Amino acid sequence: MPLTPIEPALKEVAVFMEDALHEFLPDPVGPQARVIEAMRYATLGGGKRVRAFLVLQSGRQFGVDRRALSRVASAVECVHAYSLAHDDLPAMDDDDTRRGKPSTHKQFDEATAILAGDALLTHAFALLASTDTHADPHVRADLVARLAQAAGWNGMVGGQMIDMAAQGDVSDIGHITRLQRLKTGALIVFAAEAGAIMGKASHQARQALTNYAQDLGLAFQIADDLLDVEGDPAIMGKAAGKDQKAGKATFVTVLGPERARAQAELLAKQAAQHLEVFDEKADLLRGLAAYVVNRRA
């Protein structure tokens, strides 16, 4: 049967998540209002919300309540926003723009951007730990443990460290794959697993989503690398050519654009194949695999 169009579904989730994040982020009141304003600035008003989409769609496979899923999706978006606010700092990737507007440290200042990122990361775990997310404490503990792994030294943070250490070094494809499985892929895998955790899914179903997300995450990153070389900054909302200027090893620098694009397409097909254990409710997840390699931003 034909796939459900993915872009309208992504737009619907983006609107839905904007409302959810408005609710779940604190209000900027009191003497700490400035850091809360920076938290909201870093998180609201833009982004594809692909990770939130994965949380919502993985939960849909098991009939999980969408309101509860929106809390987990918001936690994932908080972690993602924290990582971007920190990545944009001069000590990291030194980017002045993000999502078509000044980076958090440019809009506020470096210290506030650091504190806002710290607060977003910890706020994510508060969202997961609440009984409003799930009645079963074992499920909540599993969510917290898996997000901690995805965000920490053996996930995003570890991948960022490897990425910074590799600047100026033309690495092999195995090294880059490991780097990106940590830096980009780990949070994407958690997002796809989260719905299965909340739905107390079988090992087979959870593993299928994990395998899907691992291939999806690599395809997503290769597409990002291609956009850095070929993308339009006006459409992307951020500068292009950053990786080359920084001397970073990427899938494109190692494989070249044509082979990198072919690899992304292969990974997207493999990702969709992992979903054979699910029925037509997973068509949006299948459509997402094709979307990530053809996007322009």
Tab-separated table of C-alpha atoms in Angstrom:
chain	number	residue	atom	x	y	z
A	1	MET	CA	0.000	0.000	0.000
A	2	PRO	CA	1.222	3.563	-0.629
A	3	LEU	CA	3.088	5.344	2.121
A	4	THR	CA	1.341	8.090	4.053
A	5	PRO	CA	2.803	11.493	3.031
A	6	ILE	CA	5.490	12.284	5.570
A	7	GLU	CA	5.831	16.075	5.370
A	8	PRO	CA	2.288	16.924	6.554
A	9	ALA	CA	2.757	14.473	9.423
A	10	LEU	CA	6.073	16.084	10.385
A	11	LYS	CA	4.482	19.536	10.291
A	12	GLU	CA	1.619	18.362	12.500
A	13	VAL	CA	4.085	16.977	15.029
A	14	ALA	CA	6.122	20.198	14.937
A	15	VAL	CA	3.005	22.213	15.851
A	16	PHE	CA	1.958	19.671	18.481
A	17	MET	CA	5.432	19.688	20.061
A	18	GLU	CA	5.639	23.475	20.102
A	19	ASP	CA	2.503	23.499	22.260
A	20	ALA	CA	3.815	20.669	24.454
A	21	LEU	CA	7.174	22.346	25.003
A	22	HIS	CA	5.499	25.652	25.825
A	23	GLU	CA	3.658	23.778	28.576
A	24	PHE	CA	6.467	21.582	29.887
A	25	LEU	CA	9.226	24.211	29.976
A	26	PRO	CA	9.203	26.475	33.042
A	27	ASP	CA	7.924	30.044	32.878
A	28	PRO	CA	10.572	32.802	33.020
A	29	VAL	CA	9.805	34.245	36.439
A	30	GLY	CA	11.904	35.082	39.474
A	31	PRO	CA	15.601	35.947	39.712
A	32	GLN	CA	16.510	32.994	37.466
A	33	ALA	CA	14.237	34.237	34.659
A	34	ARG	CA	17.125	34.945	32.272
A	35	VAL	CA	18.328	31.347	32.165
A	36	ILE	CA	14.743	30.134	31.688
A	37	GLU	CA	14.317	32.582	28.806
A	38	ALA	CA	17.474	31.103	27.263
A	39	MET	CA	16.140	27.559	27.778
A	40	ARG	CA	12.946	28.470	25.953
A	41	TYR	CA	14.824	30.338	23.224
A	42	ALA	CA	17.058	27.326	22.540
A	43	THR	CA	14.136	24.895	22.396
A	44	LEU	CA	11.122	26.703	20.931
A	45	GLY	CA	10.397	28.209	17.542
A	46	GLY	CA	11.963	25.884	15.019
A	47	GLY	CA	13.466	22.527	14.208
A	48	LYS	CA	12.197	19.507	12.316
A	49	ARG	CA	11.303	17.646	15.540
A	50	VAL	CA	12.393	14.360	13.946
A	51	ARG	CA	13.340	12.908	17.327
A	52	ALA	CA	9.979	13.831	18.826
A	53	PHE	CA	8.304	12.340	15.764
A	54	LEU	CA	10.130	9.066	16.434
A	55	VAL	CA	8.948	8.988	20.047
A	56	LEU	CA	5.332	9.601	19.048
A	57	GLN	CA	5.333	7.123	16.182
A	58	SER	CA	7.135	4.364	18.075
A	59	GLY	CA	4.597	4.712	20.883
A	60	ARG	CA	1.760	4.597	18.374
A	61	GLN	CA	2.769	1.044	17.432
A	62	PHE	CA	1.855	-0.100	20.962
A	63	GLY	CA	-1.138	2.127	21.707
A	64	VAL	CA	0.685	4.368	24.184
A	65	ASP	CA	-1.193	7.504	25.270
A	66	ARG	CA	-0.069	10.490	23.165
A	67	ARG	CA	-0.111	12.854	26.141
A	68	ALA	CA	2.371	10.647	27.993
A	69	LEU	CA	4.466	10.297	24.844
A	70	SER	CA	4.564	14.082	24.481
A	71	ARG	CA	6.388	14.289	27.817
A	72	VAL	CA	9.070	11.868	26.625
A	73	ALA	CA	9.257	13.618	23.244
A	74	SER	CA	9.695	16.927	25.084
A	75	ALA	CA	12.503	15.411	27.154
A	76	VAL	CA	14.257	14.305	23.973
A	77	GLU	CA	13.840	17.760	22.432
A	78	CYS	CA	15.265	19.351	25.595
A	79	VAL	CA	18.352	17.146	25.351
A	80	HIS	CA	18.697	17.909	21.650
A	81	ALA	CA	18.356	21.669	22.278
A	82	TYR	CA	20.949	21.485	25.060
A	83	SER	CA	23.393	19.758	22.729
A	84	LEU	CA	22.909	22.415	20.029
A	85	ALA	CA	23.306	25.308	22.485
A	86	HIS	CA	26.598	23.813	23.676
A	87	ASP	CA	27.800	22.726	20.223
A	88	ASP	CA	27.386	26.294	18.935
A	89	LEU	CA	29.690	27.749	21.592
A	90	PRO	CA	33.064	29.174	20.510
A	91	ALA	CA	34.848	26.374	22.377
A	92	MET	CA	32.981	23.786	20.297
A	93	ASP	CA	31.758	24.357	16.722
A	94	ASP	CA	31.611	28.169	17.035
A	95	ASP	CA	28.354	28.799	15.133
A	96	ASP	CA	26.616	32.170	15.229
A	97	THR	CA	23.293	31.019	13.753
A	98	ARG	CA	20.930	28.138	14.429
A	99	ARG	CA	17.499	27.532	12.889
A	100	GLY	CA	17.696	30.855	11.067
A	101	LYS	CA	18.258	32.962	14.180
A	102	PRO	CA	21.212	33.855	16.418
A	103	SER	CA	22.652	30.946	18.402
A	104	THR	CA	21.790	30.938	22.085
A	105	HIS	CA	25.167	32.340	23.136
A	106	LYS	CA	24.845	35.137	20.577
A	107	GLN	CA	21.313	36.028	21.685
A	108	PHE	CA	22.276	35.959	25.382
A	109	ASP	CA	25.920	35.302	26.308
A	110	GLU	CA	28.216	32.290	26.617
A	111	ALA	CA	27.698	31.742	30.348
A	112	THR	CA	23.920	31.882	30.001
A	113	ALA	CA	24.008	29.471	27.047
A	114	ILE	CA	26.051	26.993	29.094
A	115	LEU	CA	23.684	27.242	32.050
A	116	ALA	CA	20.616	26.975	29.813
A	117	GLY	CA	22.030	23.794	28.276
A	118	ASP	CA	22.741	22.361	31.712
A	119	ALA	CA	19.199	23.193	32.818
A	120	LEU	CA	17.627	21.661	29.703
A	121	LEU	CA	19.541	18.415	30.207
A	122	THR	CA	18.448	18.065	33.825
A	123	HIS	CA	14.877	19.157	33.044
A	124	ALA	CA	14.618	16.257	30.594
A	125	PHE	CA	15.148	13.744	33.394
A	126	ALA	CA	12.590	15.501	35.587
A	127	LEU	CA	10.034	15.032	32.806
A	128	LEU	CA	10.826	11.325	32.498
A	129	ALA	CA	10.789	10.683	36.249
A	130	SER	CA	7.297	12.089	36.773
A	131	THR	CA	4.382	9.718	37.382
A	132	ASP	CA	2.544	11.688	34.675
A	133	THR	CA	4.900	10.048	32.162
A	134	HIS	CA	4.143	6.464	33.208
A	135	ALA	CA	2.528	4.818	36.233
A	136	ASP	CA	5.102	1.995	36.341
A	137	PRO	CA	8.314	3.061	38.147
A	138	HIS	CA	10.282	0.363	36.303
A	139	VAL	CA	9.321	1.929	32.968
A	140	ARG	CA	10.316	5.377	34.204
A	141	ALA	CA	13.637	4.032	35.473
A	142	ASP	CA	14.283	2.332	32.113
A	143	LEU	CA	13.570	5.594	30.266
A	144	VAL	CA	15.909	7.543	32.556
A	145	ALA	CA	18.699	4.975	32.255
A	146	ARG	CA	18.466	4.758	28.468
A	147	LEU	CA	18.397	8.526	27.974
A	148	ALA	CA	21.367	8.921	30.331
A	149	GLN	CA	23.307	6.421	28.223
A	150	ALA	CA	22.307	8.110	24.965
A	151	ALA	CA	23.272	11.576	26.190
A	152	GLY	CA	26.433	10.785	28.144
A	153	TRP	CA	30.014	9.660	27.720
A	154	ASN	CA	29.022	6.614	25.662
A	155	GLY	CA	26.554	8.615	23.571
A	156	MET	CA	26.320	12.244	22.457
A	157	VAL	CA	29.054	13.600	24.727
A	158	GLY	CA	31.469	10.846	23.763
A	159	GLY	CA	30.730	11.372	20.081
A	160	GLN	CA	31.338	15.108	20.382
A	161	MET	CA	34.680	14.474	22.090
A	162	ILE	CA	35.752	12.103	19.308
A	163	ASP	CA	34.589	14.635	16.725
A	164	MET	CA	36.633	17.450	18.257
A	165	ALA	CA	39.703	15.244	18.622
A	166	ALA	CA	39.457	14.173	14.971
A	167	GLN	CA	39.561	17.684	13.464
A	168	GLY	CA	42.321	17.873	10.903
A	169	ASP	CA	42.579	14.078	10.789
A	170	VAL	CA	41.193	12.232	7.760
A	171	SER	CA	39.762	9.157	9.432
A	172	ASP	CA	38.529	5.908	7.923
A	173	ILE	CA	34.851	5.115	7.451
A	174	GLY	CA	34.723	2.827	10.493
A	175	HIS	CA	35.937	5.615	12.762
A	176	ILE	CA	33.408	8.091	11.355
A	177	THR	CA	30.588	5.557	11.666
A	178	ARG	CA	31.365	4.981	15.344
A	179	LEU	CA	31.627	8.730	15.948
A	180	GLN	CA	28.234	9.429	14.391
A	181	ARG	CA	26.511	6.450	16.018
A	182	LEU	CA	27.388	8.151	19.306
A	183	LYS	CA	27.069	11.859	18.502
A	184	THR	CA	23.920	11.762	16.353
A	185	GLY	CA	22.632	8.217	16.390
A	186	ALA	CA	22.396	7.508	20.122
A	187	LEU	CA	19.615	10.023	20.785
A	188	ILE	CA	17.763	8.946	17.631
A	189	VAL	CA	17.898	5.324	18.816
A	190	PHE	CA	16.542	6.307	22.235
A	191	ALA	CA	13.708	8.251	20.602
A	192	ALA	CA	12.690	5.202	18.566
A	193	GLU	CA	13.002	2.849	21.556
A	194	ALA	CA	11.061	5.081	23.946
A	195	GLY	CA	7.622	4.133	22.686
A	196	ALA	CA	8.492	0.445	22.935
A	197	ILE	CA	9.717	0.935	26.506
A	198	MET	CA	6.498	2.739	27.455
A	199	GLY	CA	4.369	0.117	25.720
A	200	LYS	CA	6.276	-2.767	27.374
A	201	ALA	CA	6.849	-4.195	23.918
A	202	SER	CA	8.382	-7.569	23.154
A	203	HIS	CA	12.143	-7.888	22.744
A	204	GLN	CA	11.620	-8.546	19.021
A	205	ALA	CA	9.612	-5.354	18.497
A	206	ARG	CA	12.009	-3.231	20.541
A	207	GLN	CA	15.015	-4.642	18.687
A	208	ALA	CA	13.361	-3.947	15.331
A	209	LEU	CA	12.968	-0.287	16.287
A	210	THR	CA	16.561	-0.146	17.543
A	211	ASN	CA	17.877	-1.583	14.266
A	212	TYR	CA	15.663	0.790	12.290
A	213	ALA	CA	16.922	3.807	14.229
A	214	GLN	CA	20.584	2.851	13.934
A	215	ASP	CA	20.359	2.803	10.133
A	216	LEU	CA	18.135	5.888	10.119
A	217	GLY	CA	20.608	7.811	12.276
A	218	LEU	CA	23.514	7.102	9.935
A	219	ALA	CA	21.430	8.004	6.880
A	220	PHE	CA	20.410	11.234	8.623
A	221	GLN	CA	24.031	12.123	9.364
A	222	ILE	CA	25.217	11.396	5.824
A	223	ALA	CA	22.444	13.679	4.550
A	224	ASP	CA	23.678	16.338	6.996
A	225	ASP	CA	27.222	15.953	5.681
A	226	LEU	CA	25.962	16.348	2.113
A	227	LEU	CA	23.970	19.453	3.063
A	228	ASP	CA	27.100	20.969	4.593
A	229	VAL	CA	28.735	20.662	1.172
A	230	GLU	CA	25.768	21.274	-1.143
A	231	GLY	CA	23.036	22.897	0.961
A	232	ASP	CA	21.640	26.425	0.801
A	233	PRO	CA	22.258	28.319	4.082
A	234	ALA	CA	19.066	30.343	3.529
A	235	ILE	CA	17.002	27.136	3.514
A	236	MET	CA	18.980	25.344	6.232
A	237	GLY	CA	18.962	28.287	8.652
A	238	LYS	CA	22.665	27.797	9.417
A	239	ALA	CA	26.005	28.190	7.697
A	240	ALA	CA	27.275	25.683	5.148
A	241	GLY	CA	30.846	24.509	4.612
A	242	LYS	CA	31.593	24.345	8.334
A	243	ASP	CA	33.028	20.819	8.307
A	244	GLN	CA	35.528	21.565	5.556
A	245	LYS	CA	36.682	24.775	7.244
A	246	ALA	CA	37.176	22.923	10.507
A	247	GLY	CA	39.027	20.083	8.782
A	248	LYS	CA	36.509	17.531	10.004
A	249	ALA	CA	36.404	14.010	8.651
A	250	THR	CA	32.892	13.221	7.413
A	251	PHE	CA	31.199	10.581	5.280
A	252	VAL	CA	31.505	12.976	2.332
A	253	THR	CA	35.221	13.687	2.780
A	254	VAL	CA	35.974	9.962	2.935
A	255	LEU	CA	33.486	8.585	0.380
A	256	GLY	CA	32.873	11.567	-1.885
A	257	PRO	CA	29.382	12.982	-2.536
A	258	GLU	CA	28.138	10.290	-4.956
A	259	ARG	CA	29.150	7.300	-2.838
A	260	ALA	CA	27.945	9.022	0.324
A	261	ARG	CA	24.516	9.652	-1.236
A	262	ALA	CA	24.286	6.038	-2.396
A	263	GLN	CA	25.206	4.838	1.092
A	264	ALA	CA	22.514	7.038	2.649
A	265	GLU	CA	19.894	5.650	0.278
A	266	LEU	CA	20.970	2.079	1.067
A	267	LEU	CA	20.756	2.743	4.802
A	268	ALA	CA	17.285	4.268	4.414
A	269	LYS	CA	16.071	1.148	2.595
A	270	GLN	CA	17.594	-1.099	5.249
A	271	ALA	CA	15.926	0.976	7.972
A	272	ALA	CA	12.505	0.481	6.400
A	273	GLN	CA	13.097	-3.261	6.074
A	274	HIS	CA	13.570	-3.560	9.844
A	275	LEU	CA	9.922	-2.504	10.244
A	276	GLU	CA	8.502	-5.600	8.544
A	277	VAL	CA	7.312	-6.879	11.930
A	278	PHE	CA	4.867	-3.921	12.130
A	279	ASP	CA	1.683	-3.280	10.170
A	280	GLU	CA	0.595	-0.176	8.261
A	281	LYS	CA	0.736	1.906	11.453
A	282	ALA	CA	4.504	2.022	10.844
A	283	ASP	CA	4.131	3.582	7.369
A	284	LEU	CA	5.067	7.009	8.711
A	285	LEU	CA	8.273	5.550	10.119
A	286	ARG	CA	8.954	3.976	6.725
A	287	GLY	CA	8.277	7.314	5.068
A	288	LEU	CA	10.654	9.062	7.460
A	289	ALA	CA	13.512	6.840	6.285
A	290	ALA	CA	13.035	8.063	2.723
A	291	TYR	CA	12.522	11.661	3.840
A	292	VAL	CA	15.776	12.036	5.776
A	293	VAL	CA	17.960	11.362	2.745
A	294	ASN	CA	16.078	13.755	0.459
A	295	ARG	CA	15.591	16.728	2.767
A	296	ARG	CA	17.025	20.174	2.008
A	297	ALA	CA	17.389	21.390	5.602
